[in-house]
Amino acid sequence: MAASPAYALIATDLDGTLLRADDTLSDRSLTALARAAASGSRHLVVTGRPAPRVRPLLEDLGSTGLAVCGQGAQVYDAGAGRLLWSVTLDRELAETALGKIEAEVGQVYAAVDQDGVDGLTLIEPGYLMPHPTLPAVRVGRRDDLWCEPISKVLLRHPYLSDDELAVTARSVVGSLATVTMSGPGTVELQPCGITKATGLALAAEHLGLGPEMTIAFGDMPNDIPMFDWAAHGVAMANAHPELRAVADEVTLSNEDDGIAVVLERLFPEA
């Protein structure tokens, strides 16, 4: 009888963690994940990207299972092509939150991820996509961002750093939304109380697994709730200092196959 795997659930962020800078997965990472799967572990993508922007990557992984998307606001079933669970951000609250932030720091540029498996990413004039490979639709004015239900708002400031913008946003937004920082040029507003840990816990429960069986990999402060929930948190060498400070372990960077290095240790070849 095969021994139980070191961790039954492997939760990985995408950008800056599993993916390289060109949005590709290395052969070494794919092989390491396959080896872990052969040992009985499940791989769960836990990302800030909305479900429509994750589907092509899940196809590359050959995944027909679950994925946590939209910073925890969505649990997507790749096999069925549908959302098992989703939470939207109230658009009036989002507008109010934006107004409070701009009252403190001046004009910001905004984008939104629409809810649903076919939702679009809409960007207002002046907003620059941090990932130019991700598709987006430019609208003529901010009011056009609110035409359909949304899962989150993405913010950029002309000169403030992400850390500065996030700190100010948290100080004025209060219970209107949860503020996260998920990557270079990516400060986000999502439904209040929703984090990656929220979606991860729901997906794990669906799989019959718990935090004591989970190892998580990430690189940004939005991964902190996921690390708090999982038994073991691994930060990439390129991770934000806030995440490195709470990690149980630091591995190599995403460009140097940091996830594969850890998985090869945990799941040695038979």
Short mmCIF file of C-alpha atoms in Angstrom, two decimals:
data_model
loop_
_atom_site.label_atom_id
_atom_site.label_comp_id
_atom_site.label_asym_id
_atom_site.label_seq_id
_atom_site.Cartn_x
_atom_site.Cartn_y
_atom_site.Cartn_z
CA MET A 1 0.00 0.00 0.00
CA ALA A 2 1.36 3.43 -0.98
CA ALA A 3 2.43 5.72 1.84
CA SER A 4 0.42 8.87 2.48
CA PRO A 5 1.88 11.90 0.68
CA ALA A 6 3.84 14.48 2.64
CA TYR A 7 1.05 16.97 1.91
CA ALA A 8 -2.27 15.95 0.42
CA LEU A 9 -2.92 19.45 -0.97
CA ILE A 10 -0.45 21.71 -2.79
CA ALA A 11 -1.76 25.28 -3.11
CA THR A 12 0.17 27.50 -5.49
CA ASP A 13 -0.14 31.11 -6.50
CA LEU A 14 0.55 31.76 -10.19
CA ASP A 15 2.23 35.09 -10.98
CA GLY A 16 5.68 35.34 -9.46
CA THR A 17 5.32 31.86 -7.98
CA LEU A 18 4.48 28.97 -10.31
CA LEU A 19 4.68 30.97 -13.53
CA ARG A 20 7.83 32.45 -14.99
CA ALA A 21 7.89 36.09 -16.07
CA ASP A 22 6.76 35.14 -19.57
CA ASP A 23 3.63 33.42 -18.17
CA THR A 24 4.94 29.93 -18.91
CA LEU A 25 5.49 26.86 -16.74
CA SER A 26 8.86 25.14 -16.81
CA ASP A 27 9.13 21.47 -17.67
CA ARG A 28 10.75 20.92 -14.28
CA SER A 29 7.74 22.41 -12.46
CA LEU A 30 5.31 20.34 -14.52
CA THR A 31 7.30 17.18 -13.78
CA ALA A 32 7.45 17.93 -10.04
CA LEU A 33 3.69 18.51 -9.90
CA ALA A 34 3.08 15.30 -11.82
CA ARG A 35 5.29 13.39 -9.38
CA ALA A 36 3.35 14.81 -6.44
CA ALA A 37 0.07 13.85 -8.13
CA ALA A 38 1.34 10.31 -8.69
CA SER A 39 1.98 10.15 -4.92
CA GLY A 40 -1.64 11.07 -4.21
CA SER A 41 -1.44 14.85 -3.72
CA ARG A 42 -3.87 17.33 -5.25
CA HIS A 43 -2.68 20.57 -6.84
CA LEU A 44 -4.85 23.64 -6.36
CA VAL A 45 -4.16 26.93 -8.12
CA VAL A 46 -4.95 29.85 -5.79
CA THR A 47 -4.62 33.10 -7.71
CA GLY A 48 -5.72 36.69 -7.92
CA ARG A 49 -6.54 36.20 -11.59
CA PRO A 50 -10.25 35.82 -12.37
CA ALA A 51 -11.50 32.49 -13.69
CA PRO A 52 -11.51 33.51 -17.41
CA ARG A 53 -7.80 34.42 -17.17
CA VAL A 54 -6.93 31.11 -15.48
CA ARG A 55 -8.63 28.69 -17.85
CA PRO A 56 -5.79 28.57 -20.46
CA LEU A 57 -3.24 27.86 -17.72
CA LEU A 58 -5.35 25.07 -16.29
CA GLU A 59 -5.45 23.55 -19.75
CA ASP A 60 -1.63 23.69 -19.88
CA LEU A 61 -1.57 21.89 -16.54
CA GLY A 62 -4.04 19.31 -17.78
CA SER A 63 -6.21 20.21 -14.78
CA THR A 64 -9.86 19.24 -14.64
CA GLY A 65 -10.16 19.96 -10.93
CA LEU A 66 -10.80 23.07 -8.86
CA ALA A 67 -9.06 26.44 -8.87
CA VAL A 68 -9.41 29.37 -6.48
CA CYS A 69 -9.57 32.59 -8.49
CA GLY A 70 -10.18 36.30 -7.99
CA GLN A 71 -8.30 36.51 -4.65
CA GLY A 72 -10.60 33.90 -3.18
CA ALA A 73 -13.87 35.31 -4.52
CA GLN A 74 -14.31 32.43 -6.98
CA VAL A 75 -13.98 28.65 -6.83
CA TYR A 76 -13.87 27.37 -10.40
CA ASP A 77 -14.46 23.79 -11.55
CA ALA A 78 -12.27 23.32 -14.63
CA GLY A 79 -13.81 19.97 -15.52
CA ALA A 80 -17.35 21.32 -15.54
CA GLY A 81 -16.38 24.78 -16.82
CA ARG A 82 -18.42 26.56 -14.15
CA LEU A 83 -18.10 28.45 -10.91
CA LEU A 84 -18.96 26.42 -7.83
CA TRP A 85 -18.93 29.56 -5.71
CA SER A 86 -18.52 33.28 -6.27
CA VAL A 87 -18.89 36.53 -4.35
CA THR A 88 -19.28 39.89 -6.03
CA LEU A 89 -18.14 43.30 -4.85
CA ASP A 90 -21.04 45.72 -4.47
CA ARG A 91 -20.47 48.34 -7.15
CA GLU A 92 -21.80 51.24 -5.09
CA LEU A 93 -19.46 50.31 -2.26
CA ALA A 94 -16.60 50.08 -4.77
CA GLU A 95 -17.32 53.60 -6.05
CA THR A 96 -17.49 54.92 -2.49
CA ALA A 97 -14.20 53.25 -1.63
CA LEU A 98 -12.55 54.73 -4.71
CA GLY A 99 -13.79 58.18 -3.73
CA LYS A 100 -12.33 57.85 -0.25
CA ILE A 101 -8.97 56.74 -1.63
CA GLU A 102 -8.82 59.57 -4.18
CA ALA A 103 -9.70 62.09 -1.47
CA GLU A 104 -6.43 61.07 0.22
CA VAL A 105 -4.00 60.45 -2.67
CA GLY A 106 -5.48 62.21 -5.70
CA GLN A 107 -6.45 60.49 -8.92
CA VAL A 108 -5.96 56.76 -9.26
CA TYR A 109 -6.55 54.64 -12.35
CA ALA A 110 -8.96 51.75 -12.04
CA ALA A 111 -9.89 48.49 -13.71
CA VAL A 112 -12.40 45.78 -12.81
CA ASP A 113 -12.72 42.05 -13.25
CA GLN A 114 -16.29 41.13 -14.09
CA ASP A 115 -17.88 38.16 -12.37
CA GLY A 116 -18.56 34.89 -14.22
CA VAL A 117 -16.62 32.37 -16.30
CA ASP A 118 -16.74 34.71 -19.31
CA GLY A 119 -16.33 37.99 -17.44
CA LEU A 120 -14.16 40.68 -19.00
CA THR A 121 -11.40 42.81 -17.51
CA LEU A 122 -12.35 46.44 -18.13
CA ILE A 123 -9.81 49.27 -17.81
CA GLU A 124 -10.51 52.99 -17.66
CA PRO A 125 -8.44 55.63 -19.54
CA GLY A 126 -4.95 55.88 -18.06
CA TYR A 127 -4.87 52.40 -16.52
CA LEU A 128 -1.94 50.24 -17.65
CA MET A 129 -2.23 46.48 -17.33
CA PRO A 130 0.57 45.09 -15.14
CA HIS A 131 0.48 41.91 -17.25
CA PRO A 132 0.33 43.03 -20.89
CA THR A 133 -0.29 39.43 -22.01
CA LEU A 134 -3.68 39.40 -20.23
CA PRO A 135 -6.62 40.56 -22.36
CA ALA A 136 -8.52 43.68 -21.33
CA VAL A 137 -11.16 45.95 -22.80
CA ARG A 138 -10.64 49.70 -22.53
CA VAL A 139 -13.75 51.72 -21.73
CA GLY A 140 -14.36 55.41 -22.33
CA ARG A 141 -15.05 56.52 -18.75
CA ARG A 142 -15.08 55.19 -15.20
CA ASP A 143 -18.86 54.85 -15.08
CA ASP A 144 -18.56 52.16 -17.76
CA LEU A 145 -16.68 49.93 -15.31
CA TRP A 146 -19.86 49.29 -13.34
CA CYS A 147 -22.03 47.96 -16.20
CA GLU A 148 -21.98 44.34 -14.95
CA PRO A 149 -21.36 42.58 -11.59
CA ILE A 150 -17.68 42.58 -10.60
CA SER A 151 -15.46 40.45 -8.41
CA LYS A 152 -12.83 43.11 -7.70
CA VAL A 153 -11.33 46.51 -8.56
CA LEU A 154 -7.67 46.97 -9.52
CA LEU A 155 -5.93 50.26 -8.73
CA ARG A 156 -2.80 52.02 -9.88
CA HIS A 157 -1.38 55.39 -8.85
CA PRO A 158 0.75 57.65 -11.06
CA TYR A 159 3.61 57.89 -8.58
CA LEU A 160 2.85 56.22 -5.21
CA SER A 161 4.38 52.80 -4.65
CA ASP A 162 2.11 49.79 -4.28
CA ASP A 163 2.94 49.65 -0.56
CA GLU A 164 2.07 53.33 -0.07
CA LEU A 165 -1.18 53.03 -2.00
CA ALA A 166 -2.20 49.87 -0.15
CA VAL A 167 -1.51 51.39 3.28
CA THR A 168 -3.55 54.50 2.49
CA ALA A 169 -6.38 52.48 0.96
CA ARG A 170 -6.64 50.27 4.04
CA SER A 171 -6.73 53.30 6.33
CA VAL A 172 -9.75 54.87 4.60
CA VAL A 173 -11.71 51.98 3.07
CA GLY A 174 -12.59 50.27 6.35
CA SER A 175 -15.35 47.67 5.96
CA LEU A 176 -16.28 48.75 2.43
CA ALA A 177 -13.84 46.25 0.93
CA THR A 178 -10.75 44.14 1.56
CA VAL A 179 -7.54 45.75 0.25
CA THR A 180 -4.83 43.46 -1.10
CA MET A 181 -1.51 43.82 -2.89
CA SER A 182 -0.98 40.95 -5.28
CA GLY A 183 1.89 41.94 -7.53
CA PRO A 184 3.82 44.83 -9.04
CA GLY A 185 1.32 47.52 -9.98
CA THR A 186 -1.58 45.59 -8.49
CA VAL A 187 -3.45 46.96 -5.47
CA GLU A 188 -6.96 45.56 -5.36
CA LEU A 189 -10.35 45.99 -3.68
CA GLN A 190 -12.38 42.84 -3.18
CA PRO A 191 -15.49 41.91 -1.18
CA CYS A 192 -15.04 42.58 2.53
CA GLY A 193 -13.73 39.53 4.37
CA ILE A 194 -12.77 37.65 1.21
CA THR A 195 -9.15 36.47 0.94
CA LYS A 196 -7.27 33.64 -0.69
CA ALA A 197 -7.76 31.68 2.53
CA THR A 198 -11.55 31.97 2.15
CA GLY A 199 -11.55 30.33 -1.25
CA LEU A 200 -8.83 27.84 -0.34
CA ALA A 201 -10.77 26.64 2.70
CA LEU A 202 -13.93 26.15 0.62
CA ALA A 203 -12.11 24.28 -2.14
CA ALA A 204 -10.24 22.10 0.37
CA GLU A 205 -13.49 21.24 2.15
CA HIS A 206 -14.99 20.24 -1.21
CA LEU A 207 -12.02 17.89 -1.68
CA GLY A 208 -12.33 16.51 1.84
CA LEU A 209 -9.01 18.02 2.91
CA GLY A 210 -7.95 20.41 5.67
CA PRO A 211 -5.23 22.94 6.52
CA GLU A 212 -3.09 20.35 8.32
CA MET A 213 -2.71 18.55 4.98
CA THR A 214 -1.80 21.66 2.96
CA ILE A 215 1.43 23.26 1.77
CA ALA A 216 1.11 26.70 0.17
CA PHE A 217 3.44 28.63 -2.14
CA GLY A 218 3.31 32.39 -2.81
CA ASP A 219 5.18 35.63 -3.36
CA MET A 220 3.02 38.61 -2.32
CA PRO A 221 1.18 39.96 0.75
CA ASN A 222 -2.15 38.67 -0.62
CA ASP A 223 -0.76 35.18 0.07
CA ILE A 224 -0.42 35.84 3.82
CA PRO A 225 -3.96 34.62 4.67
CA MET A 226 -3.26 31.45 2.69
CA PHE A 227 -0.03 30.89 4.66
CA ASP A 228 -1.90 31.49 7.92
CA TRP A 229 -4.44 28.82 6.95
CA ALA A 230 -2.07 26.15 5.59
CA ALA A 231 0.17 23.90 7.67
CA HIS A 232 3.30 25.06 5.81
CA GLY A 233 3.91 28.26 3.85
CA VAL A 234 6.75 28.56 1.34
CA ALA A 235 7.77 31.99 0.02
CA MET A 236 9.68 32.40 -3.20
CA ALA A 237 13.10 34.08 -3.13
CA ASN A 238 11.53 36.95 -5.07
CA ALA A 239 8.71 37.31 -2.51
CA HIS A 240 7.64 40.57 -0.88
CA PRO A 241 9.31 41.09 2.54
CA GLU A 242 5.92 40.93 4.32
CA LEU A 243 5.35 37.40 3.05
CA ARG A 244 8.90 36.25 3.68
CA ALA A 245 8.52 37.39 7.29
CA VAL A 246 5.65 34.96 7.95
CA ALA A 247 6.83 32.05 5.77
CA ASP A 248 7.90 28.73 7.23
CA GLU A 249 10.44 28.35 4.45
CA VAL A 250 11.94 30.35 1.58
CA THR A 251 12.76 28.59 -1.66
CA LEU A 252 14.37 29.72 -4.92
CA SER A 253 12.65 32.23 -7.19
CA ASN A 254 9.93 31.45 -9.69
CA GLU A 255 12.51 31.79 -12.47
CA ASP A 256 14.69 29.16 -10.75
CA ASP A 257 11.93 26.56 -10.25
CA GLY A 258 11.54 27.23 -6.54
CA ILE A 259 8.34 25.19 -6.26
CA ALA A 260 9.93 22.22 -8.04
CA VAL A 261 12.90 22.31 -5.64
CA VAL A 262 10.60 21.86 -2.65
CA LEU A 263 8.34 19.27 -4.27
CA GLU A 264 11.31 17.18 -5.39
CA ARG A 265 12.42 17.06 -1.76
CA LEU A 266 8.98 16.16 -0.47
CA PHE A 267 8.13 13.68 -3.21
CA PRO A 268 11.34 11.85 -4.15
CA GLU A 269 11.28 9.48 -7.09
CA ALA A 270 10.42 5.91 -6.20
#
